[in-house]
Short mmCIF file of C-alpha atoms (C1' of nucleotides) in Angstrom, two decimals:
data_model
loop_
_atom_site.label_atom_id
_atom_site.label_comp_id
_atom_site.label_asym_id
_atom_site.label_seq_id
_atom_site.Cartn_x
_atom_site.Cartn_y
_atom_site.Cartn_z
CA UNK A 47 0.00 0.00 0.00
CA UNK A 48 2.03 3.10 1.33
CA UNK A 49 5.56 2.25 2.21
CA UNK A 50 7.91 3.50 -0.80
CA UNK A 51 9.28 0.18 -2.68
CA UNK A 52 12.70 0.84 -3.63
CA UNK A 53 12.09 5.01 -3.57
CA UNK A 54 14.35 6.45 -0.80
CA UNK A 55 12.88 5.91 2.75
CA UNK A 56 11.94 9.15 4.63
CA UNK A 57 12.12 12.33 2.59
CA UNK A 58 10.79 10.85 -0.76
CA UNK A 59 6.92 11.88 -0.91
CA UNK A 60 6.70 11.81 -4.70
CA UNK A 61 5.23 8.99 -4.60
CA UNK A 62 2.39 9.07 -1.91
CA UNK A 63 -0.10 6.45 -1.91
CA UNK A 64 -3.33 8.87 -2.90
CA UNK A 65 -5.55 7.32 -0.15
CA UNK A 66 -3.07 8.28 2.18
CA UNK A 67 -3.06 11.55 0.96
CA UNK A 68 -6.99 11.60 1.73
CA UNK A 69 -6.43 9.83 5.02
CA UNK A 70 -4.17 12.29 6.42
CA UNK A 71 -6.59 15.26 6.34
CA UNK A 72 -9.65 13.56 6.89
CA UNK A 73 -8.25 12.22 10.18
CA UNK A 74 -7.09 15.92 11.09
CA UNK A 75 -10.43 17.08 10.62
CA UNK A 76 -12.22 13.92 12.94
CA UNK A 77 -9.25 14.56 15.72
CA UNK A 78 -10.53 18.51 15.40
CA UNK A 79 -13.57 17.83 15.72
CA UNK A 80 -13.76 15.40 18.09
CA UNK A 81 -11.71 17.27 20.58
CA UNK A 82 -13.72 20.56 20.10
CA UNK A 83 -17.23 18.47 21.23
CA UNK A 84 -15.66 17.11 23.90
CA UNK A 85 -14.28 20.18 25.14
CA UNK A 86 -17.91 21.37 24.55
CA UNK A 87 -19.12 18.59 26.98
CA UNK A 88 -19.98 16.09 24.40
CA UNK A 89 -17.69 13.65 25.73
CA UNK A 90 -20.53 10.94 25.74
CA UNK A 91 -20.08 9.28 22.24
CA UNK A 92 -17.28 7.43 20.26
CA UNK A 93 -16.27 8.33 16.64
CA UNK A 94 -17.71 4.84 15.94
CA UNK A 95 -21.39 6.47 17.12
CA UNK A 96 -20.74 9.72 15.58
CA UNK A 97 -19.98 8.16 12.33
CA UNK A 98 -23.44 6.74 12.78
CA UNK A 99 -25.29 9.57 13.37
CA UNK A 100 -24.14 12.03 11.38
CA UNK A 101 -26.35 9.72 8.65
CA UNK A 102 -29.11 10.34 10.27
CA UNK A 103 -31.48 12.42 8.27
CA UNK A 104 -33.49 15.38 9.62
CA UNK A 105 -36.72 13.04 9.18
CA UNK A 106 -34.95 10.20 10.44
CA UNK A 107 -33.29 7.36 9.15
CA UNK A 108 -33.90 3.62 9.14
CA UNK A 109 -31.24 1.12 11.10
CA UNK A 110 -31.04 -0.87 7.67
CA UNK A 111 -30.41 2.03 5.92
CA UNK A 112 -27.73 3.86 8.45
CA UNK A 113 -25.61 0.22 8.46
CA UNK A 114 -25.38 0.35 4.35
CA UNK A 115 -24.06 4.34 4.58
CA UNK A 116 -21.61 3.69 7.46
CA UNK A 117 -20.46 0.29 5.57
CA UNK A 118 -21.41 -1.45 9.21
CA UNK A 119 -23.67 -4.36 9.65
CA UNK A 120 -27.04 -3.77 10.95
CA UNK A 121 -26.02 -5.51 13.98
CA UNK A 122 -23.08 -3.15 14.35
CA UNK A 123 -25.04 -0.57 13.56
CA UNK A 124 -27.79 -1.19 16.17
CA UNK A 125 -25.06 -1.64 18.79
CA UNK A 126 -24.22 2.24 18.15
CA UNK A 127 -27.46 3.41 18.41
CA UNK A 128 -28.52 1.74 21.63
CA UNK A 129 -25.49 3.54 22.84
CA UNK A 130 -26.56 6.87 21.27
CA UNK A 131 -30.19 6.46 22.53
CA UNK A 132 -29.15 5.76 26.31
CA UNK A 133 -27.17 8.78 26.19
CA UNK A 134 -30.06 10.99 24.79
CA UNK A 135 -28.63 11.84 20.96
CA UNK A 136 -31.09 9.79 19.49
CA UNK A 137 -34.46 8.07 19.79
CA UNK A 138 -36.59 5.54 17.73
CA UNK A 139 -39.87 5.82 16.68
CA UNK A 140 -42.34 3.42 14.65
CA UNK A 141 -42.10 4.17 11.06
CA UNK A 142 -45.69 5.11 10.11
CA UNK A 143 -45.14 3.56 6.67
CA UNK A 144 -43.75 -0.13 7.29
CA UNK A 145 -44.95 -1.72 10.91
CA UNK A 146 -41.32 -3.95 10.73
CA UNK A 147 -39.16 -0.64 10.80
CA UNK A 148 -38.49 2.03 13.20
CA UNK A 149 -36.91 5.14 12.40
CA UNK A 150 -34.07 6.46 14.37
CA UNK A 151 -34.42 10.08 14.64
CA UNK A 152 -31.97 12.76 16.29
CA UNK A 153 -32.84 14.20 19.96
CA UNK A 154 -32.27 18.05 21.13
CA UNK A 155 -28.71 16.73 21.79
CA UNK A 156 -27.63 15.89 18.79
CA UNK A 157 -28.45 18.84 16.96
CA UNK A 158 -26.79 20.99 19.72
CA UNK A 159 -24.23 19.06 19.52
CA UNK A 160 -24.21 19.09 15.41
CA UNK A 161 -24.08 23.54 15.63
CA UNK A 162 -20.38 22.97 17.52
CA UNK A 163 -19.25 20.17 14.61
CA UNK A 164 -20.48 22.21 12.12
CA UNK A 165 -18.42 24.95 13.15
CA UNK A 166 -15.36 23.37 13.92
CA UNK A 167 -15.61 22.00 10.27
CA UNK A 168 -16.04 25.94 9.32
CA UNK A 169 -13.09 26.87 11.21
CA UNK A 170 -11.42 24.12 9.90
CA UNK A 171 -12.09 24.66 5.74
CA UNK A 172 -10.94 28.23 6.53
CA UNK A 173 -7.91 27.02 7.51
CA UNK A 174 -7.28 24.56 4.79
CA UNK A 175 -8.81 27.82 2.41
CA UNK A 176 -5.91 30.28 3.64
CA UNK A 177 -3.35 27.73 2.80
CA UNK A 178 -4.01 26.61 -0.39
CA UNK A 179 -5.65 29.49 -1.45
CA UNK A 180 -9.46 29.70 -2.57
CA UNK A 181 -8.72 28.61 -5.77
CA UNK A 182 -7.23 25.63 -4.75
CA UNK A 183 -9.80 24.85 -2.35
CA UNK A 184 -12.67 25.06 -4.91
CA UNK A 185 -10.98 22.63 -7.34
CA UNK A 186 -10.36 20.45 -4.49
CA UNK A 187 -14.06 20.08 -3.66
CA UNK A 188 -15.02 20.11 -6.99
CA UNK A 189 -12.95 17.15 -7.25
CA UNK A 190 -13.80 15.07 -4.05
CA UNK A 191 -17.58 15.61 -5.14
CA UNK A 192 -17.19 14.36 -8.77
CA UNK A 193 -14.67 11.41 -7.34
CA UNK A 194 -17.79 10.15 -5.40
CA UNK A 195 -19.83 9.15 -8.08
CA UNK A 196 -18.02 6.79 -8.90
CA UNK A 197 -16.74 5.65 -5.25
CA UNK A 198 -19.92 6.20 -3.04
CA UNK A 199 -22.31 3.52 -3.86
CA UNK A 200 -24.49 5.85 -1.97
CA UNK A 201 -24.33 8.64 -3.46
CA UNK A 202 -27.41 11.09 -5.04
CA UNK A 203 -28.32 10.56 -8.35
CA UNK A 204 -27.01 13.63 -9.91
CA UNK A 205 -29.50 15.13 -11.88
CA UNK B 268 -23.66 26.36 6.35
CA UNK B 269 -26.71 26.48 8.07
CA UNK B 270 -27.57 22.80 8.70
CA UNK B 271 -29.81 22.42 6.29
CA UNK B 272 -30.42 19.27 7.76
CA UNK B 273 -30.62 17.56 3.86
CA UNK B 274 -27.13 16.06 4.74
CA UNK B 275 -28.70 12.88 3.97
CA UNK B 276 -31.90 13.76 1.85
CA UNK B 277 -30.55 12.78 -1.58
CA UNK B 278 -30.79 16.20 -3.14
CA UNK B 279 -28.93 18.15 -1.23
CA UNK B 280 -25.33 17.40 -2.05
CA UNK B 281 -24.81 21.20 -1.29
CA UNK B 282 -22.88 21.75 1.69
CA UNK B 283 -20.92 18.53 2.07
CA UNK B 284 -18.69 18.24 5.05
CA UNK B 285 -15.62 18.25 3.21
CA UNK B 286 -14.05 15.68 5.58
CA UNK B 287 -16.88 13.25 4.62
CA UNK B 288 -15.74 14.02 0.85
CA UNK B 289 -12.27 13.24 1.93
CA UNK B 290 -13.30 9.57 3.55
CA UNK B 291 -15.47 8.46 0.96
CA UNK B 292 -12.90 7.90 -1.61
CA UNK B 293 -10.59 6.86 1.16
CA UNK B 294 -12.80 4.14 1.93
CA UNK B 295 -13.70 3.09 -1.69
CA UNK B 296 -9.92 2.78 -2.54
CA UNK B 297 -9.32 1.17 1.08
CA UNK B 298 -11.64 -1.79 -0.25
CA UNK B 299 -10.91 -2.39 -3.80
CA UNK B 300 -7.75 -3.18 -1.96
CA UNK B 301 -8.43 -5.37 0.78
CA UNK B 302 -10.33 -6.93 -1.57
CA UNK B 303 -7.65 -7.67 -3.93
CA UNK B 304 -5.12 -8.96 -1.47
CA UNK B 305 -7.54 -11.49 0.39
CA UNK B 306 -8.14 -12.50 -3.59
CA UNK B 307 -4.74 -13.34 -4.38
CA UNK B 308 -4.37 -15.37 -0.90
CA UNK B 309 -3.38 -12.37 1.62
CA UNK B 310 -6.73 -13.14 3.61
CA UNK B 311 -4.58 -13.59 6.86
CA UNK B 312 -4.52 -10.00 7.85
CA UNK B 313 -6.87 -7.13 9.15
CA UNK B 314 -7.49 -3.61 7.94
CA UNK B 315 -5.97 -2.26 11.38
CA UNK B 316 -2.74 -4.56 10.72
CA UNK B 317 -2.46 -3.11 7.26
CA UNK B 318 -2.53 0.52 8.45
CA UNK B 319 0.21 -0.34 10.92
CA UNK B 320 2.38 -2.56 8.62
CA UNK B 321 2.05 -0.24 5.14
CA UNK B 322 3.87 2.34 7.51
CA UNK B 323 6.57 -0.18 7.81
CA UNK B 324 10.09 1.74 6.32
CA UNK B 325 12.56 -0.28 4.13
CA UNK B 326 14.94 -0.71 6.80
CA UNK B 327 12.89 -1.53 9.25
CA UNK B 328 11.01 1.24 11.43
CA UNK B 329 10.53 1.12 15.82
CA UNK B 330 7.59 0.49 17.00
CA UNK B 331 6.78 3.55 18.78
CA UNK B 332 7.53 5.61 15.50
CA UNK B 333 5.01 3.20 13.99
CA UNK B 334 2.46 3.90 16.34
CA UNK B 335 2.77 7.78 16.21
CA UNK B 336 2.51 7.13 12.77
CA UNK B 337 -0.57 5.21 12.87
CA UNK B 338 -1.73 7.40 15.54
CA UNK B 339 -2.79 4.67 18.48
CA UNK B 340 -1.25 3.96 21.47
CA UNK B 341 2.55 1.87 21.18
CA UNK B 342 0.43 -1.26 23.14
CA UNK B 343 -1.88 -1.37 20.28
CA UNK B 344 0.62 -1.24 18.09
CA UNK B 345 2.80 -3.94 19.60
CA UNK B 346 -0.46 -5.82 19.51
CA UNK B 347 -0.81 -5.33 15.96
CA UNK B 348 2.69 -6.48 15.19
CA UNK B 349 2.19 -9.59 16.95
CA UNK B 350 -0.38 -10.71 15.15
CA UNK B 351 1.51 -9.34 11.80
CA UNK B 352 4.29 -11.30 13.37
CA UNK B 353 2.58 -14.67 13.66
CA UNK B 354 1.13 -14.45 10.20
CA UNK B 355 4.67 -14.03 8.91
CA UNK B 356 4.38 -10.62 7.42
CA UNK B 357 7.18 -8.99 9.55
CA UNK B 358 10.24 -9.76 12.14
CA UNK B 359 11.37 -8.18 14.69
CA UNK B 360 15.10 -7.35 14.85
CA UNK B 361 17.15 -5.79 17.31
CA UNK B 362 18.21 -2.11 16.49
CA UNK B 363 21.68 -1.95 16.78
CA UNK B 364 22.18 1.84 18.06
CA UNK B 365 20.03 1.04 20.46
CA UNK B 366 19.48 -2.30 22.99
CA UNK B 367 16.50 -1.24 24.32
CA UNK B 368 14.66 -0.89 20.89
CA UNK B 369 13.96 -3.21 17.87
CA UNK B 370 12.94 -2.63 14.14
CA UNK B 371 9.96 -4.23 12.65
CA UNK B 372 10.92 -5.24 9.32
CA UNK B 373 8.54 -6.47 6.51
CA UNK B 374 9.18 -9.85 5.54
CA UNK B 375 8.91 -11.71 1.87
CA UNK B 376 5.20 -12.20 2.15
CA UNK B 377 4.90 -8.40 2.81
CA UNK B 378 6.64 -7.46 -0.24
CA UNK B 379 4.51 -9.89 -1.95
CA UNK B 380 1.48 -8.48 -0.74
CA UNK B 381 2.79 -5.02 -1.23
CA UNK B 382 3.31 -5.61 -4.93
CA UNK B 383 -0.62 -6.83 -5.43
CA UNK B 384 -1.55 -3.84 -3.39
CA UNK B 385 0.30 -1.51 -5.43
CA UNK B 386 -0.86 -2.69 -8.46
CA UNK B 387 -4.36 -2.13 -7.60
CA UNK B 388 -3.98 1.63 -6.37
CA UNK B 389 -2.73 1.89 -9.49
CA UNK B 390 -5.68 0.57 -10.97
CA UNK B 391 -7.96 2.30 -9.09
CA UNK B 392 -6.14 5.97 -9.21
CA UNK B 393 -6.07 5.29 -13.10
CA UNK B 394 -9.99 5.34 -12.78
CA UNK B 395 -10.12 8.13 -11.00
CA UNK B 396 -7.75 9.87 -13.29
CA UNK B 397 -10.45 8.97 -16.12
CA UNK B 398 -12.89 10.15 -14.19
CA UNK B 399 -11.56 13.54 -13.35
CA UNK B 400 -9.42 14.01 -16.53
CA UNK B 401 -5.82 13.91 -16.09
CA UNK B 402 -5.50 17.89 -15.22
CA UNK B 403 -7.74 17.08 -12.39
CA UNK B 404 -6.32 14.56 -10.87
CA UNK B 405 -3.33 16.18 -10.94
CA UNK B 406 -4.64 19.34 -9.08
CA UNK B 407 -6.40 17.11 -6.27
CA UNK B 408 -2.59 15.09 -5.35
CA UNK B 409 -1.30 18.71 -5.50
CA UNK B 410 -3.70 19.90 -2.95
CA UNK B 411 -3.80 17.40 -1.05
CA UNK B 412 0.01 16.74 -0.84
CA UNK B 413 -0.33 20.82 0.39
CA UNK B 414 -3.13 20.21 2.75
CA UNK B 415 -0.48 17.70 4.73
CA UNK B 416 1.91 20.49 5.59
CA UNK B 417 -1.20 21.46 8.05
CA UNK B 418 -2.53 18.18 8.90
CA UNK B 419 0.05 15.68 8.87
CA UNK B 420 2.29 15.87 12.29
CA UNK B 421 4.97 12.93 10.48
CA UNK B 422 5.16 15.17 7.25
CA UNK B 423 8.93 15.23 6.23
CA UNK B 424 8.96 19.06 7.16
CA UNK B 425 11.96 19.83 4.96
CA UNK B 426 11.65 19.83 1.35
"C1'" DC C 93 26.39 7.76 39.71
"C1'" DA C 94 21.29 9.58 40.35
"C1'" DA C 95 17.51 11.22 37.85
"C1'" DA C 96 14.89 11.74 33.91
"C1'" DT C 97 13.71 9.98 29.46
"C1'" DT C 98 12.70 6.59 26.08
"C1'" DA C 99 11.59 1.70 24.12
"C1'" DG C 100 8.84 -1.71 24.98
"C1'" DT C 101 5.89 -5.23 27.63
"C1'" DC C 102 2.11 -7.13 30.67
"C1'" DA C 103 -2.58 -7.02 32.49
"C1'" DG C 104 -7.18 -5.70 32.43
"C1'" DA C 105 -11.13 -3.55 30.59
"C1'" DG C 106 -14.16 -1.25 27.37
"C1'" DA C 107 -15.55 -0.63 22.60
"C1'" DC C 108 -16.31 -2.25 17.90
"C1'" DT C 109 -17.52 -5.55 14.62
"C1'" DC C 110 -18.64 -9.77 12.71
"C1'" DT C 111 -21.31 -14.43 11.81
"C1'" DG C 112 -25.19 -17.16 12.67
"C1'" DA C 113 -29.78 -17.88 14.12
"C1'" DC C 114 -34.02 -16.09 14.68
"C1'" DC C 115 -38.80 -13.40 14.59
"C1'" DA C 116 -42.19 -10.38 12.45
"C1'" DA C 117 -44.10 -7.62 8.71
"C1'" DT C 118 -44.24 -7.03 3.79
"C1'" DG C 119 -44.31 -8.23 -1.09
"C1'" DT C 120 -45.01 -11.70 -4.91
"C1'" DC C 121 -47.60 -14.69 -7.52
"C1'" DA C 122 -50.21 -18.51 -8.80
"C1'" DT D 40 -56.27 -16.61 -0.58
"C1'" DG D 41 -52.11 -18.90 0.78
"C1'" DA D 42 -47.25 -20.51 0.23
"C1'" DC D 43 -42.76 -18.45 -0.35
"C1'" DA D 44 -39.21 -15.14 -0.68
"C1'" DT D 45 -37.69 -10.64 0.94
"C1'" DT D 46 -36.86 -7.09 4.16
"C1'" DG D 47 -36.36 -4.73 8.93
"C1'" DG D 48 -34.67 -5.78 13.02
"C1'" DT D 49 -33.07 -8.33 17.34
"C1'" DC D 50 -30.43 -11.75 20.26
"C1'" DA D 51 -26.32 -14.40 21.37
"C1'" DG D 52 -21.58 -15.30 21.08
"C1'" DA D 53 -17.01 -14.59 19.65
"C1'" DG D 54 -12.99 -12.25 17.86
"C1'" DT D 55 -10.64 -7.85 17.19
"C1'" DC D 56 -9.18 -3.23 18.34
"C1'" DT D 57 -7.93 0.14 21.50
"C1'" DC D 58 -7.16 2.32 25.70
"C1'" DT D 59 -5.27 3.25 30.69
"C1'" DG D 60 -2.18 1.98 34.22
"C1'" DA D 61 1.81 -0.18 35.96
"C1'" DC D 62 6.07 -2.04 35.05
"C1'" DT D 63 11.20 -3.38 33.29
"C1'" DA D 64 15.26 -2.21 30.87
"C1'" DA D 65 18.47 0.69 28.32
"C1'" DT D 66 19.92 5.41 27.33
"C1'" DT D 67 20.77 10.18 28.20
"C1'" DT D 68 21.71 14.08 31.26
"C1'" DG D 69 23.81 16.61 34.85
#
DNA sequence: CAAATTAGTCAGAGACTCTGACCAATGTCA
DNA sequence: TGACATTGGTCAGAGTCTCTGACTAATTTG
């Protein structure tokens, strides 16, 4: 994967495995994050949770459903949000369309605790803006949004 | 900003977290991979073992460096090597400017596995490149390669 | 040499994830 | 309508990942 293959050891980047290259800043940005909601008091979750319920739509979102987006089983995925419901970010209600399925829908708590993230990740974008410049920043978007048509299975239909 | 709450409604692809475009393709790439190895017979090792052993140097790299490199603790990542250990994908060998320490080095079957894994980020970052067009592609490595200055604490800092 | 630092291990616990087996509601189709 | 497959979800059990805390041993510092 990574490691450089007969390239020189430390200094020689050229050749920087691109997932590691998105790793590196998407793991800055969860570490950010993550230490700005706990600071906030939202100390209560895991990044395994969180990565759960940030699917969750504002209308709420079936357990099936969240376990295909996360790329969890539905097992896994109902483990995290038992945890998330005991500690008030979420709660389930009968989905008035389908008497098998409930929907898991967001409590007060996780949309409080959604206006910090969401500002961190401001914060954060600004900072990545100033150093590569707005330009820069754009095209990177614009890029990460058209790779994922072809990488998230999930994705919106464009159009 | 504003949450617009669509996150997961599938029209609103507005407003993106950007770290969430960062992991998507990190995860799509991340698979194609694992994929491939446990194809070709490499079926004896976990994702978290992979992240610890592709950061595995030529010469053999400590294991504390390798576990501020993967960013856990140095007990998970002596865990990690024992397993890697057992399966025959590294050795441990003393350091010799040091008695206290010793270097994980990647052994033949890590090469091995290296090479199939190599080949298929190839593959897959030849997609993307016909996805994005080749000036594209070229401008999201560049920004991304930038972004690390900020994000990446291991980043060779000179040139 | 004494003290502080650094490399690494051991032990224990909590968190995450999976497979397999299962139940209940829904959809399909003759 | 009634058998059958599908889908939403849970329960049980096991393996994996990760952490904190406490510890040993070698190195560095003063």
């Amino acid at each position: 994967m990574v490691a450089e293959g007969g390239a020189a050891g430390r200094g020689a980047e050229r050749e920087i495995n691109t997932g590691v290259l998105l790793f590196i800043p998407y793991r800055a940005l969860e570490n950010r994050v993550f230490a700005a909601l706990a600071e906030a008091g939202f100390d209560d979750f895991t990044p395994a949770q969180a990565r759960v319920m940030q699917r969750i739509g504002p209308h709420g979102t079936r357990l099936t459903e969240l376990a295909e987006q996360a790329q969890v089983t539905k097992q896994t995925a109902g483990f995290l949000v038992d945890q998330l419901e005991k500690a008030g970010y979420v709660k389930r209600v009968p989905d008035p369309t389908d008497r098998r399925a409930r929907l898991v829908c967001g409590a007060e708590k996780a949309w409080a605790a959604k206006e910090v993230a969401d500002a961190v990740v401001a914060d954060v974008e600004a900072e990545w803006e100033a150093h590569l410049g707005k330009r820069r920043m754009t095209q990177l978007r614009q890029a990460l949004t058209l790779l994922r048509e072809i990488t998230d299975p999930y994705a919106a239909p464009r159009g």
